[in-house]
Amino acid sequence: MLRSVISLLSMLVLSIASIPAESALAKDNPNIQKIAPGDPAMAKAHEKSIRELGGFLQKLHNPPAGTENYSIKLGFTDKGKGVVLTTDQTAPDVEFMWVYQIEASGDDFTALLGDRPEYIHNIKQGDRVEFKRSDIFDWLYVENGKIKGNYTACPLLLAGPKEQLEQYREVYGIVCD
């Protein structure tokens, strides 16, 4: 069974504020939202994040004033005693999680895993992760208190109550097409 998983708490980048989201969350863990394999809205969000990745990376390398909390979302799956990264949202047993404290050298990156894995076992929160530009699924940063990027949050929010979407739009500046 595919377990494409997105952490809503991580989406909020270090919890800028706390808004209840109970009705949009998975039942087994109140911080996890499961997305169906190959979800068209998630595919569209991923495509948008990749189209705009160059601008994000420019800001990451030379952060403008008022920006902070640069983070990247990666898809992890267990393999042997390690993990493999994937951007294939139809691959089995993928858990999407955020990394932060990003260091870049060309198209090679290292960062710290910000989430606590729920389904994969060969990595833990705080581990250093090595990845390439081609492994990036989504990205975000905070500019003057508002989230920029994080396009994969929209399929999650659109699946929940309309009031929740409006709260996230107002508080975090997340705009869903």
PDB file of C-alpha atoms in Angstrom, residues 56-135:
ATOM      1  CA  PHE A  56      13.906  29.498  -4.630  1.00  0.00           C
ATOM      2  CA  LEU A  57      17.508  28.310  -5.003  1.00  0.00           C
ATOM      3  CA  GLN A  58      18.674  31.827  -5.884  1.00  0.00           C
ATOM      4  CA  LYS A  59      17.104  33.107  -2.666  1.00  0.00           C
ATOM      5  CA  LEU A  60      18.531  30.181  -0.694  1.00  0.00           C
ATOM      6  CA  HIS A  61      22.060  31.077  -1.893  1.00  0.00           C
ATOM      7  CA  ASN A  62      21.576  34.806  -1.240  1.00  0.00           C
ATOM      8  CA  PRO A  63      18.639  35.266   1.186  1.00  0.00           C
ATOM      9  CA  PRO A  64      16.933  38.648   0.853  1.00  0.00           C
ATOM     10  CA  ALA A  65      16.168  40.635   3.993  1.00  0.00           C
ATOM     11  CA  GLY A  66      12.954  39.481   5.666  1.00  0.00           C
ATOM     12  CA  THR A  67      13.289  35.842   4.553  1.00  0.00           C
ATOM     13  CA  GLU A  68      13.985  32.841   6.786  1.00  0.00           C
ATOM     14  CA  ASN A  69      13.239  29.155   7.451  1.00  0.00           C
ATOM     15  CA  TYR A  70      14.280  27.818   4.050  1.00  0.00           C
ATOM     16  CA  SER A  71      13.110  24.198   3.794  1.00  0.00           C
ATOM     17  CA  ILE A  72      12.888  21.483   1.148  1.00  0.00           C
ATOM     18  CA  LYS A  73      10.488  18.546   0.940  1.00  0.00           C
ATOM     19  CA  LEU A  74      11.928  15.170  -0.073  1.00  0.00           C
ATOM     20  CA  GLY A  75      10.320  11.757  -0.601  1.00  0.00           C
ATOM     21  CA  PHE A  76      11.947   8.960   1.432  1.00  0.00           C
ATOM     22  CA  THR A  77      11.556   5.199   1.301  1.00  0.00           C
ATOM     23  CA  ASP A  78      13.442   2.489   3.221  1.00  0.00           C
ATOM     24  CA  LYS A  79      15.929   0.388   1.262  1.00  0.00           C
ATOM     25  CA  GLY A  80      18.061  -2.179   3.045  1.00  0.00           C
ATOM     26  CA  LYS A  81      19.571  -0.389   6.031  1.00  0.00           C
ATOM     27  CA  GLY A  82      19.328   3.033   4.410  1.00  0.00           C
ATOM     28  CA  VAL A  83      16.857   5.222   2.584  1.00  0.00           C
ATOM     29  CA  VAL A  84      16.300   6.116  -1.042  1.00  0.00           C
ATOM     30  CA  LEU A  85      14.932   9.433  -2.230  1.00  0.00           C
ATOM     31  CA  THR A  86      12.188   9.666  -4.836  1.00  0.00           C
ATOM     32  CA  THR A  87       9.925  12.283  -6.368  1.00  0.00           C
ATOM     33  CA  ASP A  88       7.604   9.559  -7.694  1.00  0.00           C
ATOM     34  CA  GLN A  89       4.381   9.990  -5.760  1.00  0.00           C
ATOM     35  CA  THR A  90       3.101   6.676  -7.110  1.00  0.00           C
ATOM     36  CA  ALA A  91       6.063   4.705  -5.722  1.00  0.00           C
ATOM     37  CA  PRO A  92       5.228   2.368  -2.821  1.00  0.00           C
ATOM     38  CA  ASP A  93       5.854   3.349   0.809  1.00  0.00           C
ATOM     39  CA  VAL A  94       7.017   6.931   0.246  1.00  0.00           C
ATOM     40  CA  GLU A  95       7.034   9.356   3.148  1.00  0.00           C
ATOM     41  CA  PHE A  96       7.446  13.018   2.231  1.00  0.00           C
ATOM     42  CA  MET A  97       9.245  15.087   4.862  1.00  0.00           C
ATOM     43  CA  TRP A  98      10.915  18.467   5.233  1.00  0.00           C
ATOM     44  CA  VAL A  99      14.637  19.159   5.631  1.00  0.00           C
ATOM     45  CA  TYR A 100      16.166  22.404   6.849  1.00  0.00           C
ATOM     46  CA  GLN A 101      19.569  24.027   7.523  1.00  0.00           C
ATOM     47  CA  ILE A 102      20.324  23.461   3.881  1.00  0.00           C
ATOM     48  CA  GLU A 103      23.868  23.596   2.561  1.00  0.00           C
ATOM     49  CA  ALA A 104      24.370  23.667  -1.198  1.00  0.00           C
ATOM     50  CA  SER A 105      27.248  23.057  -3.566  1.00  0.00           C
ATOM     51  CA  GLY A 106      26.011  23.297  -7.141  1.00  0.00           C
ATOM     52  CA  ASP A 107      23.257  20.704  -7.535  1.00  0.00           C
ATOM     53  CA  ASP A 108      24.384  18.756  -4.421  1.00  0.00           C
ATOM     54  CA  PHE A 109      22.802  19.493  -1.035  1.00  0.00           C
ATOM     55  CA  THR A 110      22.893  18.424   2.587  1.00  0.00           C
ATOM     56  CA  ALA A 111      20.312  19.285   5.227  1.00  0.00           C
ATOM     57  CA  LEU A 112      18.855  18.095   8.517  1.00  0.00           C
ATOM     58  CA  LEU A 113      15.649  16.046   8.591  1.00  0.00           C
ATOM     59  CA  GLY A 114      13.052  18.202  10.329  1.00  0.00           C
ATOM     60  CA  ASP A 115      10.255  15.643  10.628  1.00  0.00           C
ATOM     61  CA  ARG A 116       9.900  12.537  12.751  1.00  0.00           C
ATOM     62  CA  PRO A 117       9.301   9.654  10.336  1.00  0.00           C
ATOM     63  CA  GLU A 118       6.057   7.786  10.910  1.00  0.00           C
ATOM     64  CA  TYR A 119       6.399   4.921   8.420  1.00  0.00           C
ATOM     65  CA  ILE A 120      10.007   4.562   7.367  1.00  0.00           C
ATOM     66  CA  HIS A 121      12.554   3.282   9.869  1.00  0.00           C
ATOM     67  CA  ASN A 122      16.054   3.832   8.501  1.00  0.00           C
ATOM     68  CA  ILE A 123      16.288   7.544   9.243  1.00  0.00           C
ATOM     69  CA  LYS A 124      15.376   9.731  12.199  1.00  0.00           C
ATOM     70  CA  GLN A 125      14.608  13.365  12.883  1.00  0.00           C
ATOM     71  CA  GLY A 126      17.800  15.420  12.946  1.00  0.00           C
ATOM     72  CA  ASP A 127      19.775  13.078  10.653  1.00  0.00           C
ATOM     73  CA  ARG A 128      21.843  14.753   7.952  1.00  0.00           C
ATOM     74  CA  VAL A 129      20.515  13.981   4.479  1.00  0.00           C
ATOM     75  CA  GLU A 130      22.413  14.224   1.192  1.00  0.00           C
ATOM     76  CA  PHE A 131      20.404  14.895  -1.952  1.00  0.00           C
ATOM     77  CA  LYS A 132      20.491  16.353  -5.434  1.00  0.00           C
ATOM     78  CA  ARG A 133      18.405  19.050  -7.047  1.00  0.00           C
ATOM     79  CA  SER A 134      16.525  16.336  -8.946  1.00  0.00           C
ATOM     80  CA  ASP A 135      15.356  14.850  -5.583  1.00  0.00           C
TER      81      ASP A 135
END
